[in-house]
XYZ file of C-alpha atoms in Angstrom:
483
model
C 82.885 134.806 152.424
C 82.653 136.675 149.173
C 79.750 134.640 147.976
C 78.280 135.648 144.595
C 81.248 137.933 144.137
C 83.702 137.852 141.393
C 86.466 135.412 141.627
C 88.820 138.319 140.317
C 88.951 140.560 143.664
C 91.765 141.216 145.359
C 89.963 139.771 148.656
C 89.506 136.271 147.205
C 92.999 136.014 145.819
C 95.484 135.726 148.220
C 96.850 132.406 149.892
C 95.616 132.378 153.719
C 94.795 129.488 156.484
C 91.386 128.984 157.131
C 88.686 127.789 159.251
C 87.275 125.309 156.462
C 86.610 125.273 152.462
C 83.793 124.321 150.921
C 83.962 120.657 149.539
C 83.336 121.770 146.194
C 86.880 121.055 145.985
C 89.338 119.622 149.030
C 92.545 117.922 149.007
C 93.877 116.140 151.717
C 97.041 113.847 152.216
C 95.444 110.224 151.962
C 97.437 109.016 155.229
C 96.095 111.787 157.091
C 92.374 111.257 156.158
C 92.664 107.566 157.097
C 93.722 108.919 160.584
C 90.830 110.812 160.862
C 88.919 107.964 159.798
C 87.047 110.294 157.094
C 83.781 112.039 156.852
C 81.983 111.629 159.498
C 78.822 109.557 158.700
C 76.784 111.237 160.901
C 76.289 113.707 158.463
C 75.299 111.295 155.502
C 73.869 111.649 152.760
C 75.544 115.413 152.425
C 76.294 119.009 153.632
C 78.395 119.963 156.707
C 80.679 116.465 156.462
C 83.598 118.792 154.831
C 83.112 121.461 157.308
C 83.458 118.941 160.125
C 86.540 117.467 158.689
C 88.093 120.758 158.276
C 87.232 121.289 162.055
C 89.125 118.172 162.978
C 91.819 118.969 160.789
C 92.770 122.534 162.574
C 91.974 120.478 165.878
C 94.401 118.185 164.829
C 97.009 121.265 164.471
C 97.096 120.941 160.641
C 96.343 123.944 158.327
C 93.398 124.188 156.003
C 94.616 126.525 153.218
C 92.796 128.429 150.869
C 94.635 128.592 147.598
C 92.867 131.038 144.760
C 95.855 129.256 142.107
C 93.183 126.370 142.366
C 90.392 126.984 139.772
C 87.490 124.643 139.478
C 83.912 124.909 137.986
C 80.897 123.915 140.513
C 78.010 123.230 139.009
C 75.942 124.242 142.560
C 72.799 121.723 143.893
C 73.755 119.717 140.887
C 72.904 116.429 142.543
C 69.789 117.840 144.500
C 67.165 120.428 144.412
C 67.504 123.633 146.510
C 64.467 122.650 148.633
C 65.895 119.158 149.684
C 69.025 120.814 150.050
C 67.701 123.262 152.249
C 66.065 120.635 154.695
C 69.786 118.599 154.770
C 71.776 121.458 155.505
C 69.406 122.520 158.452
C 69.460 119.439 160.209
C 73.195 118.815 159.703
C 73.952 122.298 160.769
C 72.441 121.623 164.375
C 74.705 118.153 164.386
C 77.651 120.300 163.308
C 77.243 123.163 166.472
C 76.519 120.354 168.791
C 79.824 118.464 167.734
C 81.887 121.604 167.699
C 80.486 123.554 170.001
C 83.702 124.122 172.211
C 85.528 125.284 168.911
C 83.002 127.383 167.666
C 82.968 129.595 170.784
C 86.471 130.300 170.422
C 85.557 131.885 167.121
C 84.763 135.680 166.279
C 80.601 136.348 166.204
C 79.294 136.998 162.897
C 78.936 140.316 161.989
C 79.846 142.634 158.903
C 83.023 144.006 160.861
C 84.434 140.674 161.840
C 84.545 139.019 158.757
C 87.407 140.236 157.430
C 89.688 139.276 161.142
C 87.454 135.763 160.504
C 88.765 135.105 157.201
C 92.273 133.555 158.567
C 93.024 131.523 161.216
C 96.291 132.426 161.519
C 96.960 135.038 164.156
C 99.640 137.195 162.303
C 102.619 139.143 163.951
C 101.116 142.253 163.146
C 98.646 143.156 160.312
C 100.192 145.811 158.118
C 98.469 148.246 155.848
C 101.215 148.910 152.984
C 100.702 152.107 151.001
C 102.835 153.032 147.991
C 102.675 155.516 145.054
C 102.027 152.358 142.851
C 101.923 148.581 143.272
C 105.678 147.670 143.950
C 106.886 145.863 141.420
C 110.546 145.143 141.286
C 111.341 145.945 137.446
C 110.072 149.768 138.300
C 113.201 150.615 140.140
C 112.995 153.858 141.867
C 112.669 152.619 145.080
C 109.780 150.296 144.285
C 112.201 147.016 144.730
C 113.089 147.907 148.228
C 109.220 148.513 149.064
C 108.832 144.844 147.540
C 111.633 143.541 149.481
C 110.052 145.320 152.725
C 106.646 143.732 151.776
C 108.040 140.186 150.852
C 110.349 140.377 154.449
C 107.257 141.007 155.998
C 104.958 138.324 154.804
C 107.298 135.507 154.513
C 110.335 136.127 157.616
C 108.054 137.995 159.998
C 104.682 136.375 159.454
C 103.082 139.534 158.911
C 99.336 139.748 157.002
C 100.133 142.308 154.346
C 98.062 144.402 152.398
C 99.239 146.526 149.401
C 97.486 149.401 148.664
C 98.438 151.864 145.483
C 97.941 155.479 145.759
C 97.521 155.410 142.008
C 94.786 152.929 140.811
C 96.216 150.869 138.540
C 94.569 150.535 134.923
C 93.111 146.907 135.089
C 94.661 143.685 136.417
C 98.109 143.119 134.383
C 99.341 139.407 133.983
C 102.182 139.570 136.947
C 99.990 141.363 139.568
C 99.814 138.322 141.772
C 102.715 136.123 140.526
C 104.933 139.182 141.624
C 104.312 139.369 145.025
C 104.296 136.877 148.213
C 101.095 134.683 148.021
C 99.892 135.324 151.228
C 100.085 139.131 150.626
C 96.708 140.635 149.949
C 96.723 142.956 146.767
C 94.371 146.025 146.048
C 94.708 146.195 142.706
C 91.626 147.783 141.873
C 91.732 150.498 144.506
C 93.386 154.166 144.634
C 93.519 156.948 146.932
C 89.955 157.912 146.181
C 88.853 154.949 147.808
C 91.155 154.883 150.907
C 88.710 156.222 153.369
C 85.752 153.702 152.836
C 88.406 151.081 152.651
C 89.461 151.800 155.669
C 86.158 152.290 157.569
C 85.278 149.033 155.907
C 88.007 147.209 158.264
C 87.664 149.323 161.630
C 90.482 148.348 163.877
C 91.636 145.752 161.666
C 95.447 147.089 161.175
C 97.957 147.245 163.574
C 100.425 149.325 161.249
C 99.704 151.805 158.483
C 102.996 151.801 156.525
C 103.407 155.049 154.224
C 106.180 154.602 151.839
C 107.753 157.988 150.438
C 107.342 161.188 151.972
C 105.360 162.892 149.875
C 102.523 160.433 150.572
C 102.158 161.614 154.088
C 100.620 164.612 152.801
C 98.264 162.971 150.605
C 97.291 160.634 153.005
C 97.029 163.223 156.503
C 93.564 164.371 155.802
C 92.421 160.460 155.282
C 93.700 159.602 157.998
C 92.183 162.367 160.331
C 89.006 161.243 158.625
C 89.397 157.765 159.740
C 91.245 158.008 163.123
C 88.281 155.955 164.651
C 88.442 153.139 161.962
C 92.381 153.100 162.620
C 91.996 152.422 166.458
C 95.595 151.865 167.956
C 97.281 151.558 164.535
C 100.854 152.575 164.498
C 101.653 155.082 161.537
C 105.157 154.247 160.217
C 106.519 156.911 157.448
C 109.096 155.269 155.525
C 110.786 158.540 153.715
C 112.595 156.034 151.137
C 114.896 158.993 150.660
C 115.343 162.830 151.651
C 114.461 164.681 148.367
C 115.654 168.170 149.194
C 119.464 167.621 148.630
C 118.637 165.993 145.031
C 116.798 169.171 144.169
C 119.547 171.224 145.370
C 121.928 169.235 143.150
C 119.782 169.605 140.149
C 119.420 173.262 140.342
C 122.942 173.800 140.739
C 123.697 171.475 137.529
C 121.102 173.357 135.482
C 122.771 176.456 136.721
C 119.658 177.866 138.541
C 119.723 179.563 141.782
C 117.510 177.969 144.477
C 114.529 180.157 145.801
C 114.524 178.564 149.085
C 117.320 177.272 151.749
C 118.150 173.814 152.129
C 116.252 174.260 155.363
C 113.039 175.732 154.143
C 113.048 173.002 151.461
C 113.328 170.273 154.181
C 110.888 171.798 156.443
C 108.431 171.854 153.320
C 109.048 168.140 152.137
C 108.252 167.032 155.917
C 105.385 169.170 156.966
C 103.124 166.604 156.788
C 105.379 164.001 158.485
C 103.641 164.495 162.030
C 101.160 162.035 160.692
C 103.294 159.098 161.944
C 104.390 157.805 164.992
C 107.438 156.234 163.687
C 110.143 156.825 160.962
C 112.053 154.657 158.581
C 115.331 156.216 157.067
C 117.370 154.183 153.937
C 120.681 155.632 155.596
C 122.388 157.167 158.344
C 122.700 160.575 156.655
C 119.028 160.540 156.074
C 118.334 159.425 159.706
C 120.429 162.263 160.818
C 118.330 164.944 158.641
C 115.466 163.461 159.990
C 116.394 164.029 163.437
C 117.651 167.350 163.018
C 114.001 168.040 161.722
C 112.816 166.671 165.326
C 111.457 163.334 163.805
C 111.913 160.750 166.169
C 112.251 157.965 166.663
C 114.084 156.958 163.435
C 115.327 153.589 162.206
C 117.530 152.679 159.194
C 116.390 150.018 156.967
C 118.617 150.047 153.501
C 118.656 147.789 150.862
C 118.826 143.687 150.765
C 120.948 141.667 148.796
C 122.166 138.122 148.469
C 125.617 137.919 146.977
C 126.344 135.534 144.082
C 129.643 134.243 144.816
C 130.331 131.871 141.657
C 130.157 134.539 138.486
C 132.445 134.600 135.391
C 136.158 136.263 135.867
C 137.528 139.077 133.936
C 138.781 137.491 130.761
C 135.144 136.301 130.016
C 133.373 139.613 130.346
C 133.167 142.476 127.505
C 131.221 145.665 127.233
C 129.689 148.068 129.605
C 126.190 147.816 131.292
C 123.406 150.472 132.589
C 120.760 149.440 134.724
C 118.027 151.641 135.625
C 114.218 152.582 135.652
C 113.198 155.300 132.966
C 109.765 156.719 134.392
C 109.559 160.104 132.838
C 111.438 162.784 130.828
C 112.825 164.317 134.475
C 114.193 161.089 135.729
C 117.628 161.344 137.170
C 118.814 157.610 135.303
C 117.685 159.345 131.845
C 119.891 162.461 132.564
C 122.739 160.687 133.113
C 122.104 158.244 130.336
C 121.747 161.323 128.157
C 125.374 163.147 129.729
C 127.103 159.601 129.492
C 126.442 158.979 125.870
C 126.864 162.873 124.658
C 129.775 163.658 126.675
C 131.414 160.657 128.308
C 131.501 158.098 125.098
C 133.145 160.261 122.585
C 136.098 160.729 125.317
C 136.018 156.986 126.240
C 136.159 155.486 122.227
C 139.211 157.983 121.940
C 141.228 156.373 125.117
C 139.829 153.015 125.255
C 140.633 151.916 121.856
C 138.946 148.726 121.554
C 135.814 147.801 120.228
C 132.546 148.003 123.380
C 128.843 148.326 123.562
C 126.896 150.278 126.131
C 123.606 148.336 127.178
C 121.170 149.768 128.928
C 118.647 147.626 131.132
C 115.730 148.269 132.770
C 111.761 149.397 132.781
C 111.374 151.876 130.257
C 108.303 154.329 130.032
C 106.836 153.356 126.740
C 106.034 156.915 126.140
C 109.451 157.648 125.842
C 111.424 156.813 123.045
C 114.952 155.554 124.283
C 116.801 154.316 121.324
C 115.977 157.746 119.690
C 117.472 159.794 122.382
C 120.163 157.719 123.105
C 120.816 157.384 119.280
C 124.713 156.127 118.941
C 126.262 153.029 117.394
C 127.452 151.770 120.483
C 124.452 151.927 122.691
C 121.902 149.075 122.729
C 118.679 149.621 124.701
C 117.520 146.192 126.103
C 114.738 147.276 128.310
C 113.050 145.471 130.991
C 114.467 141.870 131.129
C 112.695 139.094 133.343
C 116.316 137.801 134.291
C 118.899 140.315 134.335
C 121.523 138.105 135.724
C 123.218 137.000 132.184
C 123.560 140.653 131.766
C 125.173 140.703 134.878
C 127.281 138.111 133.895
C 128.862 138.788 130.690
C 129.688 142.525 131.108
C 132.901 143.376 132.263
C 131.996 147.036 134.185
C 128.743 148.296 135.347
C 128.654 152.374 135.294
C 126.246 154.804 137.508
C 127.100 158.606 135.798
C 124.222 160.080 138.059
C 124.548 163.868 138.567
C 121.966 164.405 141.368
C 120.749 161.786 143.442
C 118.895 161.300 147.064
C 118.945 157.905 149.656
C 121.010 155.522 148.535
C 121.513 153.907 145.171
C 119.888 150.528 144.647
C 121.820 150.187 141.625
C 124.980 149.985 143.065
C 124.206 146.944 145.803
C 122.846 145.159 143.010
C 125.586 145.254 140.658
C 127.907 144.557 143.455
C 126.348 141.584 144.801
C 125.948 140.283 141.063
C 129.973 140.466 140.816
C 130.013 143.489 138.458
C 132.678 146.135 139.322
C 131.517 149.768 139.611
C 132.567 153.060 138.013
C 129.976 155.650 139.596
C 129.769 159.525 140.113
C 131.637 160.206 143.459
C 128.105 161.638 145.173
C 126.569 158.058 144.826
C 130.086 156.760 146.490
C 129.566 158.931 149.677
C 126.068 157.792 149.787
C 127.112 154.170 150.381
C 130.187 155.032 152.034
C 132.192 152.905 150.027
C 136.037 153.751 149.164
C 137.515 154.529 145.828
C 139.837 152.525 144.593
C 138.888 149.657 146.985
C 135.461 148.943 146.646
C 134.489 151.200 143.880
C 135.684 153.391 141.651
C 134.704 157.010 142.061
C 134.433 159.829 138.987
C 134.411 163.542 139.928
C 130.277 163.863 139.171
C 129.947 165.656 135.634
C 133.540 165.448 134.387
C 133.391 163.770 131.408
C 137.266 163.321 131.001
C 137.722 161.980 134.531
C 134.558 159.518 134.179
C 135.784 158.468 131.415
C 139.505 157.467 132.395
C 137.813 156.100 135.457
C 135.557 153.592 133.032
C 139.373 152.835 130.902
C 141.054 152.080 134.022
C 138.694 149.487 135.571
C 137.737 148.255 132.165
C 141.456 147.302 131.399
C 143.173 147.076 134.737
C 142.502 143.183 135.655
C 144.492 143.768 138.900
C 141.832 146.761 140.004
C 139.214 145.102 138.503
C 139.418 141.826 140.555
C 140.118 143.874 144.107
C 137.140 146.013 143.368
C 134.926 143.209 143.012
C 136.077 141.059 145.913
C 135.869 144.050 148.375
C 132.319 145.008 147.005
C 130.896 141.582 147.582
C 132.583 142.051 150.733
C 130.651 145.190 151.573
C 127.317 143.622 150.366
C 127.948 140.824 153.029
C 128.482 143.063 155.996
C 125.874 145.744 154.676
C 123.001 144.328 153.178
C 121.856 141.306 154.643
């Protein structure tokens, strides 16, 4: 499989269970190798002895695993010439077939279309083609963290074979292309939307599920899926809406003082006009699920955010300062809009009423074309950017702020901050999205009201009893709602 291809290609770079690996490099447990009495001497001096050993291991209910993280340089035919090797291969191939005829009979016939199925011996729960805007690195935020969690669960908990496929082709392979995802996920970093039709035709009948992340990708994929209908076979198309955007658009227009040209119902109809490409639908919240059902999109399942609670984190007296976490992809980002508003309108009020020294630290992916420190120029603001481990920031800050003024779906940042034991002040529109109780699970400030937001921050920052109550109850919420 993949002979004479470059070893960098995606198909060669994910871990899988196989029938056999080349004897150029094999590692076997000593005790197991002794139990099987090593290589079969009928193949001496060389060729097919390692193939035969791997087949015997598979018959013994042991896995033979191909691992691309292992790199060796093999000088082919280094111990014998091509002609001599060819003769020995032909002889030993016949021996191998005779010895393993029953095993071979259970395998697929060799063909161009079967080879993609034959490259792994494991029978997966499902084969899933997972299509996202970009490869869902966790640091990108904006729904990509949730997509990453879904892919990880599919691979590690559900034993699915997953192919990650981006709509927008990445510009080259970056350092963490493979390390960021489960090692048994196939990551198609060298392809994009323009390659998808040919890709599907090259794998006819291979996938059980085509998972489309984000509603807008349904429209992009609709003509391609129609063209590749035969190649898709009986694959189920799932549309994971991630967030219903129409309401957020209405909020943004109202914030800007603009009158919408269309009603909410008309905007929803437009947003979901290509949704019929799917047979099943995923919503991120009960509220979004109801919207889909109102539009006649069934069946709908709810898949929210996954969080693991950190129970033992520093207490109130060992913490200082205010934390904001969120990715900023462009100048239209809701995160950027909320930060600019917080620094311009809330910080001046907060400085007057808090009357103690504090910093606002901003963590998260930042588009390198945006000069965030310049946009947020303020002596109390510190732009940290993307960090590999955000836990120390959650552990050292006293409160988390989410001053969002227009939003859709449910805010991952609230669940993550709460799971890390950091109490939150958030706009009331976010509190409604997660369904948490003001003063119990979270502190809710009036959306877009600087004085109220500043007062809420002051209260949570300085009131230890409130701080401990909110932290305790938010942790309980995560345990109940985000397993």
